[in-house]
């Protein structure tokens, strides 16, 4: 990892990216800041605070999400608006958009040409995900 350059919403961002467990250095033509690491715990805690039920499902308050990502950054309102696209990128995992996942019960290819691997997907509850994560970290 290391330096990255992204153009989001018409703004060029130069990033010093060393993984989500490390701070993210951000520079534009007008500012330079460092965002704290974006951990799974921070992500889940922030999503709980930034989502609310609506008639069509869950509604995400993207402004509140941006403000949470930018916590601790000394920046005025104009700089926060400039940082909003990269803050959302950071909160979303920093990856390019993923392909649409297969429907439940369909096969998902995980391997390569010389090492094929396929799995069937099924929905998990948050409890099941956290239990699997806990088991993988504790070695049980």
Tab-separated table of N, CA and C in Angstrom:
chain	number	residue	atom	x	y	z
A	1	UNK	N	0.846	-1.161	0.000
A	1	UNK	CA	0.000	0.000	0.000
A	1	UNK	C	0.890	1.221	0.000
A	2	UNK	N	0.310	2.356	0.005
A	2	UNK	CA	1.075	3.576	-0.029
A	2	UNK	C	0.268	4.672	-0.670
A	3	UNK	N	0.926	5.527	-1.458
A	3	UNK	CA	0.211	6.654	-2.049
A	3	UNK	C	-0.854	6.199	-3.048
A	4	UNK	N	-2.014	6.831	-2.953
A	4	UNK	CA	-3.113	6.622	-3.897
A	4	UNK	C	-3.587	7.981	-4.360
A	5	UNK	N	-4.129	8.024	-5.549
A	5	UNK	CA	-4.775	9.240	-6.031
A	5	UNK	C	-6.168	8.875	-6.479
A	6	UNK	N	-7.156	9.611	-5.961
A	6	UNK	CA	-8.554	9.394	-6.322
A	6	UNK	C	-9.167	10.704	-6.755
A	7	UNK	N	-10.095	10.625	-7.687
A	7	UNK	CA	-10.895	11.785	-8.060
A	7	UNK	C	-12.334	11.436	-7.728
A	8	UNK	N	-12.857	12.063	-6.690
A	8	UNK	CA	-14.227	11.826	-6.250
A	8	UNK	C	-14.993	13.135	-6.298
A	9	UNK	N	-16.135	13.116	-6.952
A	9	UNK	CA	-17.010	14.291	-7.029
A	9	UNK	C	-16.257	15.521	-7.523
A	10	UNK	N	-15.306	15.320	-8.442
A	10	UNK	CA	-14.591	16.436	-9.042
A	10	UNK	C	-13.409	16.956	-8.241
A	11	UNK	N	-13.088	16.342	-7.130
A	11	UNK	CA	-11.950	16.761	-6.314
A	11	UNK	C	-10.873	15.681	-6.371
A	12	UNK	N	-9.640	16.106	-6.611
A	12	UNK	CA	-8.507	15.173	-6.623
A	12	UNK	C	-7.976	15.040	-5.201
A	13	UNK	N	-7.923	13.807	-4.714
A	13	UNK	CA	-7.410	13.512	-3.381
A	13	UNK	C	-6.141	12.688	-3.522
A	14	UNK	N	-5.094	13.099	-2.798
A	14	UNK	CA	-3.874	12.316	-2.701
A	14	UNK	C	-3.889	11.671	-1.313
A	15	UNK	N	-3.791	10.353	-1.287
A	15	UNK	CA	-3.957	9.618	-0.035
A	15	UNK	C	-2.685	8.884	0.341
A	16	UNK	N	-2.403	8.865	1.626
A	16	UNK	CA	-1.357	8.009	2.175
A	16	UNK	C	-2.096	6.892	2.901
A	17	UNK	N	-2.306	5.778	2.195
A	17	UNK	CA	-3.141	4.679	2.671
A	17	UNK	C	-2.270	3.505	3.071
A	18	UNK	N	-2.403	3.064	4.331
A	18	UNK	CA	-1.633	1.919	4.822
A	18	UNK	C	-2.552	0.868	5.437
A	19	UNK	N	-3.833	0.905	5.093
A	19	UNK	CA	-4.813	-0.029	5.641
A	19	UNK	C	-5.762	0.684	6.581
A	20	UNK	N	-6.897	0.044	6.830
A	20	UNK	CA	-7.929	0.690	7.644
A	20	UNK	C	-7.593	0.695	9.126
A	21	UNK	N	-6.578	-0.052	9.526
A	21	UNK	CA	-6.141	-0.062	10.915
A	21	UNK	C	-5.129	1.055	11.189
A	22	UNK	N	-4.789	1.820	10.179
A	22	UNK	CA	-3.834	2.931	10.291
A	22	UNK	C	-4.530	4.244	9.912
A	23	UNK	N	-4.013	5.373	10.386
A	23	UNK	CA	-4.584	6.655	9.962
A	23	UNK	C	-4.449	6.848	8.449
A	24	UNK	N	-5.385	7.592	7.879
A	24	UNK	CA	-5.386	7.893	6.445
A	24	UNK	C	-4.972	9.344	6.248
A	25	UNK	N	-3.854	9.564	5.567
A	25	UNK	CA	-3.433	10.916	5.223
A	25	UNK	C	-4.128	11.364	3.952
A	26	UNK	N	-4.688	12.578	3.967
A	26	UNK	CA	-5.427	13.119	2.824
A	26	UNK	C	-4.874	14.495	2.494
A	27	UNK	N	-4.623	14.727	1.209
A	27	UNK	CA	-4.200	16.052	0.755
A	27	UNK	C	-4.966	16.401	-0.513
A	28	UNK	N	-5.412	17.650	-0.582
A	28	UNK	CA	-5.988	18.201	-1.805
A	28	UNK	C	-5.158	19.433	-2.141
A	29	UNK	N	-5.598	20.181	-3.136
A	29	UNK	CA	-4.874	21.412	-3.476
A	29	UNK	C	-4.988	22.462	-2.381
A	30	UNK	N	-5.996	22.328	-1.492
A	30	UNK	CA	-6.237	23.373	-0.497
A	30	UNK	C	-6.081	22.935	0.955
A	31	UNK	N	-5.959	21.630	1.227
A	31	UNK	CA	-5.856	21.206	2.624
A	31	UNK	C	-5.134	19.877	2.758
A	32	UNK	N	-4.710	19.604	3.979
A	32	UNK	CA	-4.091	18.315	4.313
A	32	UNK	C	-4.562	17.932	5.711
A	33	UNK	N	-5.108	16.725	5.850
A	33	UNK	CA	-5.608	16.242	7.133
A	33	UNK	C	-5.278	14.757	7.270
A	34	UNK	N	-5.453	14.253	8.467
A	34	UNK	CA	-5.300	12.824	8.733
A	34	UNK	C	-6.555	12.331	9.431
A	35	UNK	N	-7.152	11.265	8.877
A	35	UNK	CA	-8.315	10.647	9.506
A	35	UNK	C	-7.845	9.499	10.385
A	36	UNK	N	-8.502	9.311	11.543
A	36	UNK	CA	-8.132	8.179	12.394
A	36	UNK	C	-8.518	6.861	11.733
A	37	UNK	N	-7.974	5.751	12.212
A	37	UNK	CA	-8.344	4.453	11.640
A	37	UNK	C	-9.854	4.240	11.673
A	38	UNK	N	-10.353	3.526	10.669
A	38	UNK	CA	-11.789	3.234	10.595
A	38	UNK	C	-11.962	1.745	10.876
A	39	UNK	N	-12.173	1.425	12.145
A	39	UNK	CA	-12.262	0.033	12.573
A	39	UNK	C	-13.680	-0.502	12.395
A	40	UNK	N	-13.807	-1.810	12.459
A	40	UNK	CA	-15.129	-2.442	12.363
A	40	UNK	C	-16.034	-1.940	13.489
A	41	UNK	N	-15.499	-1.849	14.703
A	41	UNK	CA	-16.305	-1.367	15.831
A	41	UNK	C	-16.789	0.055	15.581
A	42	UNK	N	-15.900	0.933	15.139
A	42	UNK	CA	-16.315	2.316	14.846
A	42	UNK	C	-17.373	2.330	13.762
A	43	UNK	N	-17.180	1.500	12.743
A	43	UNK	CA	-18.127	1.447	11.632
A	43	UNK	C	-19.514	1.033	12.128
A	44	UNK	N	-19.587	-0.055	12.890
A	44	UNK	CA	-20.884	-0.544	13.369
A	44	UNK	C	-21.521	0.439	14.351
A	45	UNK	N	-20.740	0.994	15.275
A	45	UNK	CA	-21.283	1.978	16.217
A	45	UNK	C	-21.821	3.196	15.484
A	46	UNK	N	-21.089	3.659	14.481
A	46	UNK	CA	-21.515	4.828	13.712
A	46	UNK	C	-22.764	4.528	12.905
A	47	UNK	N	-22.822	3.362	12.279
A	47	UNK	CA	-24.027	3.009	11.519
A	47	UNK	C	-25.253	2.960	12.415
A	48	UNK	N	-25.099	2.468	13.631
A	48	UNK	CA	-26.240	2.437	14.558
A	48	UNK	C	-26.744	3.844	14.850
A	49	UNK	N	-25.835	4.805	14.935
A	49	UNK	CA	-26.221	6.187	15.223
A	49	UNK	C	-26.740	6.930	13.995
A	50	UNK	N	-26.339	6.495	12.809
A	50	UNK	CA	-26.634	7.244	11.577
A	50	UNK	C	-27.746	6.636	10.735
A	51	UNK	N	-28.374	5.584	11.202
A	51	UNK	CA	-29.463	4.984	10.440
A	51	UNK	C	-30.749	5.049	11.244
A	52	UNK	N	-31.843	5.152	10.512
A	52	UNK	CA	-33.165	5.195	11.135
A	52	UNK	C	-34.156	4.516	10.203
A	53	UNK	N	-35.180	3.894	10.771
A	53	UNK	CA	-36.182	3.251	9.911
A	53	UNK	C	-36.989	4.289	9.145
A	54	UNK	N	-37.375	3.925	7.945
A	54	UNK	CA	-38.252	4.769	7.131
A	54	UNK	C	-39.255	3.855	6.442
A	55	UNK	N	-40.182	4.426	5.702
A	55	UNK	CA	-41.210	3.637	5.023
A	55	UNK	C	-40.601	2.671	4.010
A	56	UNK	N	-39.448	3.018	3.446
A	56	UNK	CA	-38.832	2.168	2.421
A	56	UNK	C	-37.673	1.326	2.955
A	57	UNK	N	-37.477	1.288	4.257
A	57	UNK	CA	-36.379	0.521	4.840
A	57	UNK	C	-35.559	1.393	5.773
A	58	UNK	N	-34.264	1.176	5.818
A	58	UNK	CA	-33.387	2.013	6.636
A	58	UNK	C	-32.950	3.240	5.853
A	59	UNK	N	-32.873	4.371	6.551
A	59	UNK	CA	-32.407	5.615	5.950
A	59	UNK	C	-31.076	5.971	6.601
A	60	UNK	N	-30.077	6.253	5.772
A	60	UNK	CA	-28.750	6.627	6.255
A	60	UNK	C	-28.629	8.142	6.252
A	61	UNK	N	-28.239	8.702	7.374
A	61	UNK	CA	-27.960	10.131	7.472
A	61	UNK	C	-26.494	10.329	7.087
A	62	UNK	N	-26.257	10.608	5.801
A	62	UNK	CA	-24.877	10.688	5.304
A	62	UNK	C	-24.112	11.856	5.914
A	63	UNK	N	-24.796	12.927	6.270
A	63	UNK	CA	-24.106	14.056	6.913
A	63	UNK	C	-23.583	13.636	8.290
A	64	UNK	N	-24.417	12.930	9.046
A	64	UNK	CA	-23.981	12.447	10.364
A	64	UNK	C	-22.837	11.445	10.212
A	65	UNK	N	-22.909	10.607	9.181
A	65	UNK	CA	-21.826	9.648	8.927
A	65	UNK	C	-20.527	10.390	8.615
A	66	UNK	N	-20.607	11.392	7.742
A	66	UNK	CA	-19.405	12.196	7.424
A	66	UNK	C	-18.840	12.846	8.681
A	67	UNK	N	-19.724	13.433	9.495
A	67	UNK	CA	-19.255	14.084	10.720
A	67	UNK	C	-18.578	13.088	11.656
A	68	UNK	N	-19.107	11.873	11.733
A	68	UNK	CA	-18.490	10.851	12.583
A	68	UNK	C	-17.112	10.465	12.056
A	69	UNK	N	-16.992	10.304	10.746
A	69	UNK	CA	-15.698	9.955	10.147
A	69	UNK	C	-14.692	11.078	10.373
A	70	UNK	N	-15.171	12.314	10.329
A	70	UNK	CA	-14.284	13.471	10.457
A	70	UNK	C	-14.086	13.915	11.906
A	71	UNK	N	-14.561	13.122	12.873
A	71	UNK	CA	-14.364	13.450	14.284
A	71	UNK	C	-12.875	13.614	14.569
A	72	UNK	N	-12.535	14.709	15.233
A	72	UNK	CA	-11.141	14.959	15.580
A	72	UNK	C	-10.361	15.724	14.524
A	73	UNK	N	-10.965	15.927	13.342
A	73	UNK	CA	-10.300	16.685	12.279
A	73	UNK	C	-10.607	18.161	12.481
A	74	UNK	N	-9.567	18.968	12.596
A	74	UNK	CA	-9.739	20.410	12.772
A	74	UNK	C	-9.943	21.041	11.400
A	75	UNK	N	-11.216	21.220	11.016
A	75	UNK	CA	-11.533	21.762	9.693
A	75	UNK	C	-12.811	22.583	9.784
A	76	UNK	N	-12.851	23.683	9.036
A	76	UNK	CA	-14.066	24.495	9.008
A	76	UNK	C	-15.125	23.825	8.127
A	77	UNK	N	-16.304	24.435	8.045
A	77	UNK	CA	-17.422	23.823	7.312
A	77	UNK	C	-17.104	23.634	5.829
A	78	UNK	N	-16.407	24.584	5.208
A	78	UNK	CA	-16.057	24.452	3.785
A	78	UNK	C	-15.106	23.272	3.572
A	79	UNK	N	-14.142	23.112	4.461
A	79	UNK	CA	-13.204	21.987	4.347
A	79	UNK	C	-13.926	20.663	4.584
A	80	UNK	N	-14.876	20.643	5.513
A	80	UNK	CA	-15.648	19.416	5.763
A	80	UNK	C	-16.470	19.034	4.534
A	81	UNK	N	-17.030	20.025	3.845
A	81	UNK	CA	-17.764	19.732	2.601
A	81	UNK	C	-16.813	19.160	1.554
A	82	UNK	N	-15.600	19.705	1.477
A	82	UNK	CA	-14.608	19.194	0.523
A	82	UNK	C	-14.174	17.771	0.880
A	83	UNK	N	-14.144	17.467	2.168
A	83	UNK	CA	-13.723	16.142	2.624
A	83	UNK	C	-14.850	15.108	2.622
A	84	UNK	N	-16.092	15.535	2.458
A	84	UNK	CA	-17.235	14.614	2.550
A	84	UNK	C	-17.118	13.413	1.611
A	85	UNK	N	-16.794	13.585	0.319
A	85	UNK	CA	-16.707	12.395	-0.546
A	85	UNK	C	-15.651	11.392	-0.095
A	86	UNK	N	-14.496	11.876	0.349
A	86	UNK	CA	-13.445	10.944	0.775
A	86	UNK	C	-13.791	10.335	2.133
A	87	UNK	N	-14.516	11.067	2.977
A	87	UNK	CA	-14.966	10.504	4.255
A	87	UNK	C	-15.928	9.347	4.014
A	88	UNK	N	-16.840	9.509	3.062
A	88	UNK	CA	-17.773	8.423	2.737
A	88	UNK	C	-17.033	7.249	2.101
A	89	UNK	N	-16.041	7.538	1.272
A	89	UNK	CA	-15.211	6.478	0.678
A	89	UNK	C	-14.526	5.682	1.787
A	90	UNK	N	-13.949	6.388	2.766
A	90	UNK	CA	-13.246	5.763	3.884
A	90	UNK	C	-14.212	4.902	4.700
A	91	UNK	N	-15.413	5.440	4.979
A	91	UNK	CA	-16.398	4.702	5.771
A	91	UNK	C	-16.944	3.491	5.023
A	92	UNK	N	-16.977	3.561	3.698
A	92	UNK	CA	-17.525	2.464	2.892
A	92	UNK	C	-16.505	1.361	2.634
A	93	UNK	N	-15.311	1.516	3.121
A	93	UNK	CA	-14.313	0.466	2.930
A	93	UNK	C	-13.269	0.807	1.902
A	94	UNK	N	-13.404	1.941	1.244
A	94	UNK	CA	-12.383	2.406	0.334
A	94	UNK	C	-12.218	1.628	-0.941
A	95	UNK	N	-13.107	0.721	-1.218
A	95	UNK	CA	-12.967	-0.100	-2.407
A	95	UNK	C	-13.805	0.432	-3.552
A	96	UNK	N	-13.481	-0.047	-4.733
A	96	UNK	CA	-14.338	0.205	-5.886
A	96	UNK	C	-15.654	-0.525	-5.646
A	97	UNK	N	-16.726	-0.086	-6.280
A	97	UNK	CA	-17.998	-0.774	-6.089
A	97	UNK	C	-17.878	-2.256	-6.448
A	98	UNK	N	-18.508	-3.082	-5.643
A	98	UNK	CA	-18.473	-4.517	-5.876
A	98	UNK	C	-19.552	-4.922	-6.864
A	99	UNK	N	-19.317	-6.019	-7.541
A	99	UNK	CA	-20.339	-6.563	-8.428
A	99	UNK	C	-21.534	-7.000	-7.593
A	100	UNK	N	-22.688	-7.021	-8.217
A	100	UNK	CA	-23.896	-7.461	-7.527
A	100	UNK	C	-23.715	-8.901	-7.042
A	101	UNK	N	-23.948	-9.167	-5.756
A	101	UNK	CA	-23.781	-10.543	-5.280
A	101	UNK	C	-24.878	-11.440	-5.836
A	102	UNK	N	-24.607	-12.725	-5.905
A	102	UNK	CA	-25.636	-13.638	-6.394
A	102	UNK	C	-26.798	-13.722	-5.410
A	103	UNK	N	-27.947	-14.119	-5.900
A	103	UNK	CA	-29.116	-14.284	-5.046
A	103	UNK	C	-28.880	-15.429	-4.070
A	104	UNK	N	-29.638	-15.415	-2.987
A	104	UNK	CA	-29.523	-16.476	-1.983
A	104	UNK	C	-29.681	-17.843	-2.636
A	105	UNK	N	-28.775	-18.736	-2.305
A	105	UNK	CA	-28.827	-20.084	-2.852
A	105	UNK	C	-28.058	-20.269	-4.142
A	106	UNK	N	-27.677	-19.183	-4.809
A	106	UNK	CA	-26.873	-19.300	-6.028
A	106	UNK	C	-25.398	-19.407	-5.650
A	107	UNK	N	-24.588	-19.863	-6.598
A	107	UNK	CA	-23.161	-20.059	-6.355
A	107	UNK	C	-22.387	-18.769	-6.547
A	108	UNK	N	-21.371	-18.583	-5.711
A	108	UNK	CA	-20.442	-17.461	-5.814
A	108	UNK	C	-19.048	-18.037	-6.027
A	109	UNK	N	-18.372	-17.599	-7.094
A	109	UNK	CA	-17.006	-18.049	-7.368
A	109	UNK	C	-16.027	-17.223	-6.543
A	110	UNK	N	-15.195	-17.892	-5.758
A	110	UNK	CA	-14.197	-17.226	-4.920
A	110	UNK	C	-12.774	-17.515	-5.359
A	111	UNK	N	-12.594	-18.513	-6.175
A	111	UNK	CA	-11.256	-18.937	-6.547
A	111	UNK	C	-10.778	-18.312	-7.841
A	112	UNK	N	-9.687	-18.841	-8.315
A	112	UNK	CA	-9.103	-18.409	-9.576
A	112	UNK	C	-9.176	-19.567	-10.565
A	113	UNK	N	-8.678	-19.350	-11.765
A	113	UNK	CA	-8.722	-20.374	-12.806
A	113	UNK	C	-8.029	-21.659	-12.360
A	114	UNK	N	-6.842	-21.501	-11.742
A	114	UNK	CA	-6.073	-22.685	-11.357
A	114	UNK	C	-6.401	-23.190	-9.949
A	115	UNK	N	-7.248	-22.473	-9.216
A	115	UNK	CA	-7.631	-22.883	-7.868
A	115	UNK	C	-9.107	-22.548	-7.655
A	116	UNK	N	-10.005	-23.298	-8.293
A	116	UNK	CA	-11.421	-22.949	-8.222
A	116	UNK	C	-12.004	-23.180	-6.827
A	117	UNK	N	-12.904	-22.306	-6.448
A	117	UNK	CA	-13.627	-22.440	-5.180
A	117	UNK	C	-14.982	-21.771	-5.344
A	118	UNK	N	-16.024	-22.461	-4.930
A	118	UNK	CA	-17.374	-21.908	-5.022
A	118	UNK	C	-18.105	-22.140	-3.704
A	119	UNK	N	-18.964	-21.191	-3.356
A	119	UNK	CA	-19.773	-21.310	-2.144
A	119	UNK	C	-21.200	-20.879	-2.454
A	120	UNK	N	-22.121	-21.350	-1.641
A	120	UNK	CA	-23.503	-20.865	-1.714
A	120	UNK	C	-23.696	-19.853	-0.593
A	121	UNK	N	-24.369	-18.767	-0.902
A	121	UNK	CA	-24.599	-17.717	0.087
A	121	UNK	C	-25.931	-17.923	0.789
A	122	UNK	N	-25.959	-17.521	2.052
A	122	UNK	CA	-27.208	-17.474	2.791
A	122	UNK	C	-27.133	-16.262	3.716
A	123	UNK	N	-28.251	-15.670	4.056
A	123	UNK	CA	-28.206	-14.488	4.921
A	123	UNK	C	-27.773	-14.851	6.343
A	124	UNK	N	-27.045	-13.947	6.975
A	124	UNK	CA	-26.640	-14.097	8.362
A	124	UNK	C	-27.233	-12.959	9.168
A	125	UNK	N	-27.526	-13.222	10.411
A	125	UNK	CA	-27.907	-12.146	11.317
A	125	UNK	C	-26.625	-11.483	11.811
A	126	UNK	N	-26.761	-10.300	12.381
A	126	UNK	CA	-25.575	-9.644	12.933
A	126	UNK	C	-24.978	-10.509	14.046
A	127	UNK	N	-25.823	-11.157	14.839
A	127	UNK	CA	-25.326	-12.036	15.905
A	127	UNK	C	-24.475	-13.165	15.332
A	128	UNK	N	-24.935	-13.792	14.238
A	128	UNK	CA	-24.161	-14.871	13.619
A	128	UNK	C	-22.820	-14.359	13.098
A	129	UNK	N	-22.816	-13.171	12.479
A	129	UNK	CA	-21.561	-12.604	11.976
A	129	UNK	C	-20.589	-12.342	13.122
A	130	UNK	N	-21.106	-11.735	14.212
A	130	UNK	CA	-20.233	-11.427	15.342
A	130	UNK	C	-19.736	-12.699	16.022
A	131	UNK	N	-20.587	-13.729	16.113
A	131	UNK	CA	-20.152	-14.999	16.705
A	131	UNK	C	-19.053	-15.635	15.857
A	132	UNK	N	-19.201	-15.595	14.536
A	132	UNK	CA	-18.170	-16.149	13.649
A	132	UNK	C	-16.879	-15.348	13.768
A	133	UNK	N	-17.003	-14.026	13.833
A	133	UNK	CA	-15.818	-13.183	13.994
A	133	UNK	C	-15.134	-13.484	15.322
A	134	UNK	N	-15.916	-13.586	16.399
A	134	UNK	CA	-15.351	-13.890	17.709
A	134	UNK	C	-14.646	-15.245	17.701
A	135	UNK	N	-15.268	-16.244	17.097
A	135	UNK	CA	-14.657	-17.578	17.040
A	135	UNK	C	-13.361	-17.561	16.237
A	136	UNK	N	-13.326	-16.779	15.171
A	136	UNK	CA	-12.108	-16.740	14.353
A	136	UNK	C	-10.974	-16.017	15.077
A	137	UNK	N	-11.323	-15.079	15.944
A	137	UNK	CA	-10.290	-14.342	16.671
A	137	UNK	C	-9.803	-15.088	17.906
A	138	UNK	N	-10.667	-15.897	18.515
A	138	UNK	CA	-10.267	-16.595	19.736
A	138	UNK	C	-9.692	-17.977	19.454
A	139	UNK	N	-9.790	-18.449	18.218
A	139	UNK	CA	-9.216	-19.732	17.852
A	139	UNK	C	-10.076	-20.927	18.203
A	140	UNK	N	-11.323	-20.682	18.572
A	140	UNK	CA	-12.221	-21.802	18.905
A	140	UNK	C	-12.752	-22.457	17.667
